[in-house]
GROMACS .gro file of C-alpha atoms in nm:
model
  150
    1MET     CA    1   1.478   0.690   4.321
    2ASP     CA    2   1.590   0.469   4.602
    3ILE     CA    3   1.853   0.690   4.715
    4SER     CA    4   1.978   0.403   4.951
    5LYS     CA    5   2.132   0.232   4.652
    6VAL     CA    6   2.394   0.510   4.669
    7VAL     CA    7   2.430   0.647   5.025
    8SER     CA    8   2.470   0.490   5.373
    9GLU     CA    9   2.550   0.636   5.694
   10LYS     CA   10   2.885   0.524   5.636
   11LEU     CA   11   2.919   0.772   5.328
   12ILE     CA   12   2.785   1.098   5.563
   13THR     CA   13   2.973   1.331   5.809
   14LEU     CA   14   2.790   1.566   6.008
   15ASP     CA   15   3.115   1.748   6.113
   16LEU     CA   16   3.383   1.775   5.827
   17LYS     CA   17   3.679   1.859   5.958
   18ALA     CA   18   3.824   2.061   5.612
   19ASP     CA   19   3.872   2.419   5.574
   20THR     CA   20   3.947   2.418   5.178
   21LYS     CA   21   3.762   2.319   4.882
   22GLU     CA   22   4.029   2.042   4.813
   23ALA     CA   23   4.052   1.930   5.183
   24ALA     CA   24   3.658   1.872   5.196
   25ILE     CA   25   3.695   1.689   4.823
   26GLU     CA   26   3.993   1.470   4.990
   27GLU     CA   27   3.772   1.400   5.340
   28LEU     CA   28   3.471   1.281   5.143
   29THR     CA   29   3.650   1.110   4.925
   30GLU     CA   30   3.818   0.898   5.190
   31LEU     CA   31   3.438   0.788   5.334
   32LEU     CA   32   3.398   0.650   4.969
   33VAL     CA   33   3.704   0.483   4.974
   34LYS     CA   34   3.687   0.324   5.306
   35ASP     CA   35   3.335   0.181   5.179
   36GLY     CA   36   3.466   0.052   4.892
   37ALA     CA   37   3.292   0.262   4.616
   38VAL     CA   38   3.630   0.367   4.549
   39ASN     CA   39   3.928   0.201   4.448
   40ASN     CA   40   4.216   0.438   4.392
   41LYS     CA   41   4.182   0.771   4.642
   42LYS     CA   42   4.435   0.973   4.405
   43ALA     CA   43   4.319   0.904   4.095
   44PHE     CA   44   3.946   0.995   4.181
   45ILE     CA   45   4.021   1.288   4.375
   46ASN     CA   46   4.216   1.405   4.013
   47ASP     CA   47   3.892   1.352   3.823
   48VAL     CA   48   3.693   1.543   4.079
   49ILE     CA   49   3.945   1.832   4.042
   50LEU     CA   50   3.941   1.810   3.659
   51ARG     CA   51   3.558   1.805   3.645
   52GLU     CA   52   3.594   2.176   3.921
   53SER     CA   53   3.799   2.295   3.679
   54GLU     CA   54   3.545   2.318   3.412
   55GLY     CA   55   3.296   2.501   3.633
   56VAL     CA   56   3.104   2.606   3.924
   57THR     CA   57   2.971   2.325   4.137
   58GLY     CA   58   2.870   2.562   4.435
   59LEU     CA   59   2.511   2.628   4.402
   60GLY     CA   60   2.433   2.892   4.643
   61GLN     CA   61   2.283   2.856   4.964
   62GLY     CA   62   2.600   2.709   5.120
   63VAL     CA   63   2.562   2.380   4.893
   64ALA     CA   64   2.834   2.238   4.622
   65ILE     CA   65   2.790   1.900   4.452
   66PRO     CA   66   3.111   1.857   4.317
   67HIS     CA   67   3.117   1.517   4.076
   68GLY     CA   68   3.391   1.298   3.969
   69LYS     CA   69   3.303   1.055   3.693
   70SER     CA   70   3.610   0.820   3.735
   71LYS     CA   71   3.754   0.460   3.651
   72ALA     CA   72   3.854   0.441   4.015
   73VAL     CA   73   3.484   0.436   4.092
   74ASN     CA   74   3.367   0.071   4.162
   75SER     CA   75   3.025   0.172   4.238
   76THR     CA   76   2.805   0.484   4.190
   77SER     CA   77   2.755   0.649   4.508
   78ILE     CA   78   2.714   0.988   4.720
   79ALA     CA   79   2.926   1.120   5.006
   80VAL     CA   80   2.751   1.391   5.216
   81GLY     CA   81   2.933   1.646   5.416
   82LEU     CA   82   2.818   1.885   5.657
   83SER     CA   83   3.029   2.149   5.824
   84LYS     CA   84   2.996   2.385   6.102
   85HIS     CA   85   3.186   2.641   5.937
   86SER     CA   86   3.199   2.763   5.603
   87ILE     CA   87   3.422   2.631   5.319
   88LYS     CA   88   3.547   2.882   5.025
   89TRP     CA   89   3.434   2.749   4.709
   90GLU     CA   90   3.355   2.913   4.389
   91SER     CA   91   2.980   2.918   4.358
   92LEU     CA   92   2.688   3.115   4.187
   93ASP     CA   93   2.609   3.330   4.467
   94GLU     CA   94   2.992   3.395   4.534
   95LYS     CA   95   2.930   3.296   4.880
   96PRO     CA   96   3.114   2.983   5.119
   97VAL     CA   97   2.985   2.662   5.143
   98ASN     CA   98   2.881   2.400   5.422
   99LEU     CA   99   2.724   2.155   5.295
  100ILE     CA  100   2.892   1.889   5.017
  101ILE     CA  101   2.726   1.647   4.819
  102LEU     CA  102   3.038   1.441   4.621
  103PHE     CA  103   2.915   1.203   4.342
  104ALA     CA  104   3.137   0.918   4.280
  105VAL     CA  105   2.997   0.788   3.913
  106LYS     CA  106   3.150   0.462   3.758
  107ASP     CA  107   3.234   0.540   3.405
  108GLU     CA  108   2.963   0.305   3.275
  109ASP     CA  109   2.692   0.500   3.487
  110ALA     CA  110   2.796   0.787   3.338
  111ASN     CA  111   2.484   0.883   3.127
  112THR     CA  112   2.225   0.707   3.294
  113LEU     CA  113   2.238   0.684   3.701
  114HIS     CA  114   2.454   0.980   3.740
  115LEU     CA  115   2.179   1.200   3.541
  116LYS     CA  116   1.891   1.031   3.746
  117LEU     CA  117   2.067   1.114   4.036
  118LEU     CA  118   2.186   1.483   3.956
  119GLN     CA  119   1.814   1.544   3.846
  120HIS     CA  120   1.707   1.380   4.205
  121ILE     CA  121   1.925   1.577   4.399
  122ALA     CA  122   1.884   1.912   4.211
  123ILE     CA  123   1.527   1.852   4.270
  124LEU     CA  124   1.582   1.829   4.633
  125LEU     CA  125   1.822   2.156   4.640
  126ALA     CA  126   1.569   2.365   4.452
  127ASP     CA  127   1.359   2.362   4.775
  128ASP     CA  128   1.445   2.591   5.038
  129GLU     CA  129   1.310   2.409   5.307
  130PHE     CA  130   1.509   2.126   5.194
  131ILE     CA  131   1.819   2.287   5.248
  132LYS     CA  132   1.716   2.461   5.594
  133ASN     CA  133   1.632   2.111   5.708
  134ILE     CA  134   1.931   1.914   5.590
  135LYS     CA  135   2.172   2.165   5.750
  136LYS     CA  136   1.978   2.144   6.095
  137VAL     CA  137   2.008   1.751   6.106
  138THR     CA  138   2.153   1.568   6.391
  139SER     CA  139   2.164   1.218   6.293
  140LYS     CA  140   2.312   1.030   5.973
  141LYS     CA  141   1.951   0.883   5.951
  142GLU     CA  142   1.801   1.227   5.904
  143VAL     CA  143   2.021   1.283   5.625
  144ILE     CA  144   1.925   0.977   5.447
  145LYS     CA  145   1.548   1.012   5.492
  146LEU     CA  146   1.554   1.385   5.370
  147LEU     CA  147   1.781   1.270   5.056
  148SER     CA  148   1.479   0.993   4.996
  149GLY     CA  149   1.272   1.289   4.966
  150LYS     CA  150   1.052   1.160   5.279
   0.00000   0.00000   0.00000
């Protein structure tokens, strides 16, 4: 999978300022809006929060993968946020997170590209070495390289 089609350096922050789940979703959504991937910030955030209410997106090991399938999405994209502090999040291990991968999914891509993306990211996140490495990155290029599986 060519991850560069859905994530760029503009969609990555290595210093997430947010200290709540909602603020983190908003901060990452702002990157998506600035990049043109999302055309309606409020509508997209509402769709992500709705999805959050349906089930836990905190996978454990400090990682969360919130996602929103939305009419407010122009192009399916991923925004990545690393935080230097812990953010309270409902997670499988009941611990906070400091790596958030926000999926913005265009309605038409909901059953195709979205599933391929989720599968690709899920395979990466199943690898403890990947999680350890992505949490130590010092550049946005490193994040993209790791997400590419290289």
